[in-house]
XYZ file of C-alpha atoms in Angstrom:
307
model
C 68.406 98.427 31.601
C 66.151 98.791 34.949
C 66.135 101.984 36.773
C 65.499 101.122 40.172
C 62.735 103.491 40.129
C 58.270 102.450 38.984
C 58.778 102.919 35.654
C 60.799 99.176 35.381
C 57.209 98.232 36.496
C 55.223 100.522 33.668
C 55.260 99.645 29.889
C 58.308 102.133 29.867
C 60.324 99.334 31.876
C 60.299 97.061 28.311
C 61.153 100.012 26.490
C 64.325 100.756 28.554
C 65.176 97.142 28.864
C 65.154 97.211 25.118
C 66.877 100.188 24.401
C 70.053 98.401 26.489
C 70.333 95.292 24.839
C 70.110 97.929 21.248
C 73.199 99.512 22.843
C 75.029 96.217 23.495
C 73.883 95.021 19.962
C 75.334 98.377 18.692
C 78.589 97.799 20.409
C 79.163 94.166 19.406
C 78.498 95.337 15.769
C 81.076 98.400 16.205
C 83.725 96.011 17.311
C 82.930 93.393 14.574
C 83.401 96.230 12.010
C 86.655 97.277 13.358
C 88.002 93.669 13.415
C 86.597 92.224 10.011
C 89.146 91.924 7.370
C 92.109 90.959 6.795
C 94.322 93.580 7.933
C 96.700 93.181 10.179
C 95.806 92.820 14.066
C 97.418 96.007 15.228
C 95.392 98.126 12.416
C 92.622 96.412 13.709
C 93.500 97.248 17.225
C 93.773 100.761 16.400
C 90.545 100.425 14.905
C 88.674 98.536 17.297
C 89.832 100.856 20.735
C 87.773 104.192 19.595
C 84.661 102.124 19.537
C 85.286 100.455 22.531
C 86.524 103.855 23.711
C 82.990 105.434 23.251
C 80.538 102.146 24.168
C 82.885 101.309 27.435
C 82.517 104.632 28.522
C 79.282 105.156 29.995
C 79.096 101.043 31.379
C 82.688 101.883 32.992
C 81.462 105.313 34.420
C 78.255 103.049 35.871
C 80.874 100.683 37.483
C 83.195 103.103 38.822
C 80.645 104.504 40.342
C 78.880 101.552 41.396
C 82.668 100.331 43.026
C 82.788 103.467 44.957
C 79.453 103.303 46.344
C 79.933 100.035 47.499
C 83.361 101.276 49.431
C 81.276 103.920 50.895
C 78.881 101.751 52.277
C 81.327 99.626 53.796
C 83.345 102.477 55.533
C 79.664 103.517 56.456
C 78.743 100.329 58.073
C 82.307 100.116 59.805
C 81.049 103.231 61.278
C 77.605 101.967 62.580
C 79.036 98.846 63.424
C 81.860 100.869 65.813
C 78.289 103.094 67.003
C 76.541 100.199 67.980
C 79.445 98.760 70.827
C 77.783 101.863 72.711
C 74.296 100.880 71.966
C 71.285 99.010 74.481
C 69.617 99.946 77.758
C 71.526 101.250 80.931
C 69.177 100.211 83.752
C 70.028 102.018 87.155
C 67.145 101.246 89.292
C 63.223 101.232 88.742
C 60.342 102.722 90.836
C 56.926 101.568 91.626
C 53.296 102.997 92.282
C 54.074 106.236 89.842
C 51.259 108.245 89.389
C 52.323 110.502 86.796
C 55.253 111.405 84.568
C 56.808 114.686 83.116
C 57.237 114.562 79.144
C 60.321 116.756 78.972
C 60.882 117.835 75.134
C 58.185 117.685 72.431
C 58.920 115.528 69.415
C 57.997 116.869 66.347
C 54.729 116.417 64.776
C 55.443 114.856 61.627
C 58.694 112.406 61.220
C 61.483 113.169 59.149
C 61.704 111.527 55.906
C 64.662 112.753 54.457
C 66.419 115.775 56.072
C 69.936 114.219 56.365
C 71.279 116.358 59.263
C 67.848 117.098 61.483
C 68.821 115.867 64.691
C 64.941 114.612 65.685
C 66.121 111.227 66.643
C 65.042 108.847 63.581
C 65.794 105.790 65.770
C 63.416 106.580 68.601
C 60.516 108.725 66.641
C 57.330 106.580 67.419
C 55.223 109.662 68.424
C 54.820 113.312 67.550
C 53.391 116.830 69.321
C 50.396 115.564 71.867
C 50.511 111.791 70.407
C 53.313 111.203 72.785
C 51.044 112.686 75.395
C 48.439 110.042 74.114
C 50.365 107.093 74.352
C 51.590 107.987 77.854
C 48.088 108.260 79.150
C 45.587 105.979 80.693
C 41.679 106.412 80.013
C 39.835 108.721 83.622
C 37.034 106.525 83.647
C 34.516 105.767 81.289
C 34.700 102.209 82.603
C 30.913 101.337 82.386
C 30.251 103.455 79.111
C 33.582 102.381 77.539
C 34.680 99.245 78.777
C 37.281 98.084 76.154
C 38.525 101.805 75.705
C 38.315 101.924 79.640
C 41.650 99.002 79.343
C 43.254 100.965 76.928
C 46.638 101.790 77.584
C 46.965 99.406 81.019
C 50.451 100.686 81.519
C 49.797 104.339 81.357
C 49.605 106.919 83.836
C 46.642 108.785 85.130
C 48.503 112.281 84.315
C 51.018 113.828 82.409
C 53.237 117.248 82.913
C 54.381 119.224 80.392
C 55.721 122.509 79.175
C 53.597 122.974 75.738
C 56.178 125.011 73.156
C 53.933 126.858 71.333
C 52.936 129.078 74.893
C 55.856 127.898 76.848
C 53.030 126.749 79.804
C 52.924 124.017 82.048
C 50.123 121.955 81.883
C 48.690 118.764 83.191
C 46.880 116.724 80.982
C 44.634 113.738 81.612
C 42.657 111.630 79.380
C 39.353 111.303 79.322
C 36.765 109.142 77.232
C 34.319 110.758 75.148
C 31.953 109.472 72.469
C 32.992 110.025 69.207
C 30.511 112.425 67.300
C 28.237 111.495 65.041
C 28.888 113.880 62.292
C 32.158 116.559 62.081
C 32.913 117.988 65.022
C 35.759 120.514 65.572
C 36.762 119.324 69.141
C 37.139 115.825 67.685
C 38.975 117.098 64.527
C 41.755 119.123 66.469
C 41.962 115.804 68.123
C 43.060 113.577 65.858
C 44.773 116.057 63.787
C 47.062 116.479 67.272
C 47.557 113.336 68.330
C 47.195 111.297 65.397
C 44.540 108.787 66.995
C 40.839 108.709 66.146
C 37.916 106.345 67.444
C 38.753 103.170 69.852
C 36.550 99.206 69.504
C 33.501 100.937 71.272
C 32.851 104.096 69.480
C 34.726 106.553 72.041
C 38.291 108.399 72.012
C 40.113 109.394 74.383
C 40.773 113.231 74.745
C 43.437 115.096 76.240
C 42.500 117.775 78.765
C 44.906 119.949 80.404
C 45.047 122.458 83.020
C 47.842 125.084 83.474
C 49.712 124.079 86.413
C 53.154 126.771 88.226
C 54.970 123.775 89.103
C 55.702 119.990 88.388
C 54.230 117.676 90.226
C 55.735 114.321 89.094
C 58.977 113.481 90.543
C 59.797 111.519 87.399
C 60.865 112.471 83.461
C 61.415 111.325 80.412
C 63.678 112.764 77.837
C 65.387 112.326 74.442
C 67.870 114.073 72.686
C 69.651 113.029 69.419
C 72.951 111.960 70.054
C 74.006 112.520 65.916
C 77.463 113.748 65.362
C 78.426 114.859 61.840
C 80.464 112.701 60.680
C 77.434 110.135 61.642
C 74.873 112.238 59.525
C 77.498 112.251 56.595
C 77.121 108.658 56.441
C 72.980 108.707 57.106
C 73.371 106.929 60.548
C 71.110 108.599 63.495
C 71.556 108.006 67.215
C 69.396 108.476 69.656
C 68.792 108.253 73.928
C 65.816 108.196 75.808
C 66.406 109.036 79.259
C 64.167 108.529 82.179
C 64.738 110.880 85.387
C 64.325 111.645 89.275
C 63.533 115.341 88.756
C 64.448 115.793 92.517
C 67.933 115.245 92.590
C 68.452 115.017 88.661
C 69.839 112.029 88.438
C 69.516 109.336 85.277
C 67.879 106.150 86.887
C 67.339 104.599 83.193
C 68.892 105.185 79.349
C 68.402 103.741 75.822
C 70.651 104.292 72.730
C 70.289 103.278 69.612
C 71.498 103.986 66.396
C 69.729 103.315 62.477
C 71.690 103.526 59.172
C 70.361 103.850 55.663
C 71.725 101.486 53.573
C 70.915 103.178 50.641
C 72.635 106.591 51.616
C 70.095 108.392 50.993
C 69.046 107.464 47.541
C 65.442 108.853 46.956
C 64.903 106.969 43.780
C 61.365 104.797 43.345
C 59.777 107.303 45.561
C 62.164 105.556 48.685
C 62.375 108.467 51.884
C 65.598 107.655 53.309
C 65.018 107.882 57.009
C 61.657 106.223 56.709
C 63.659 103.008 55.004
C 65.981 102.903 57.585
C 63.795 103.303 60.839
C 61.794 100.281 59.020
C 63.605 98.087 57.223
C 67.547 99.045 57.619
C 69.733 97.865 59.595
C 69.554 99.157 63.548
C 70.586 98.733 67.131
C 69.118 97.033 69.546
C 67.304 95.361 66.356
C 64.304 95.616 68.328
C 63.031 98.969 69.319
C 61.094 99.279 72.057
C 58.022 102.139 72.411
C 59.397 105.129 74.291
C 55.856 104.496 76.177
C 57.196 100.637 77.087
C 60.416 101.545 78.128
C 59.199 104.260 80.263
C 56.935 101.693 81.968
C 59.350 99.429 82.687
C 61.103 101.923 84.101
C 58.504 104.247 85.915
C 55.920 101.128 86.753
C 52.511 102.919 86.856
C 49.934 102.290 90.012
C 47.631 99.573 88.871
C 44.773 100.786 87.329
C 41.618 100.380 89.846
C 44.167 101.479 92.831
């Protein structure tokens, strides 16, 4: 009798697995009682369906259950199937030579394990807070001090706008290469706690710095919203679109949907985070997701770094 959870793989596993076959042994010698003898078959019957009465039960409760979580599955994946016609890349037109980009809405810090109606976009979550900021980002410098951190990020840009949500400020913010410090340091500390990223190959990292700015200065964005219904969430599939801008006339020049299901519908048992499963291992559309920091690139083509 396994679980499905770590204690089939603990000493407790056996035990269970034991304690089902003393149930089925139980059973079989209930029904051997009631049929024994030589009375006649419908007294044995009548005997015989109490017992199988109170050992069917539980088995048959497991199976009806088990039956209808299979037929919600399928009406689930019917539904992600139907989802996924209106998945893939919409490519308008491109646009060279960009020097910088505006990072329109702020993903969340931490993903979302298991929150079955948080519209945050499970599909396209690769980055939180400033990481997104990060990956976006090409190294100022440092070429001679830093060289392999200097190539980091060779389709980044060499600034990125922003209105931060905790102060509701634009900012620009740059990054810049900086030797990573020998013992604790608090500017280095807020730094990876932020972005998530520590040292690089040659013992530097690269920090953000920003500057309040009044305006935008990029003529280009890049956006996301969750594109969830409820009768999606009901079923654990998540949708998401990553759009990429022309601030000046607001028009869409490039769009990605895609869609993730858990297969599991949400079961949390063995320590399994629902979300987590299905962004990487469940089944999803386009199958392979692209970095929101790739498809922007392909999209908004930075200047060449050196240029």
């Amino acid at each position: 009798m396994l679980t499905g959870t770590p204690l089939d793989l603990t000493p407790f596993g056996a035990l269970l697995t034991g304690i089902g076959w003393f149930y089925w042994l139980l059973t079989a010698a209930g029904l051997w009682w009631a049929l024994r003898g030589n009375r006649p078959w419908k007294a044995k019957l009548l005997r015989a369906l109490p017992v199988a009465l109170v050992f069917g039960f539980l088995p048959g409760l497991g199976g009806w259950n088990a039956y209808k979580a299979r037929s919600r599955l399928n009406e689930s994946m019917a539904l992600f199937e139907q989802r996924c016609k209106t998945a893939g890349e919409q490519i308008n037109r491109t646009a060279a030579n960009v020097d910088g980009v505006v990072w329109l809405k702020w993903r969340a810090k931490n993903s979302n394990f298991s929150d079955q109606f948080k519209l945050d976009d499970p599909y396209g979550h690769d980055c939180g807070a400033e990481g997104c900021i990060y990956e976006l980002l090409r190294p100022s410098g440092g070429s001679v001090e830093f060289p392999t951190s200097a190539r980091l990020h060779p389709n980044g840009y060499r600034y990125v706008e922003t209105v931060d949500p905790t102060d509701v400020q634009r900012y620009r913010y740059i990054g810049v290469l900086r030797p990573v410090p020998g013992k604790p340091d608090e500017t280095f500390s807020r730094h990876v706690e932020t972005t998530g990223y520590g040292a690089l190959a040659d013992g530097a990292y690269l920090a953000l710095e920003r500057k309040p700015i009044e305006r935008f200065g990029a003529r280009y964005g890049i956006d996301w919203e969750d594109i969830s219904i409820r009768e999606d969430r009901e079923r654990w599939i998540a949708g998401g679109l990553l759009r990429i801008l022309d601030l000046q006339n607001n028009e869409v020049i490039a769009k990605r949907i895609g869609y993730v299901i858990d297969p599991g519908q949400g079961r949390t048992d063995g320590f399994r985070t629902p979300w987590t499963w299905a962004s990487s291992n469940g089944p999803r559309c386009p199958t392979v997701v692209e970095r929101s920091r790739d498809f922007a690139a392909k999209i908004l083509q930075p200047i060449k770094q050196g240029e």
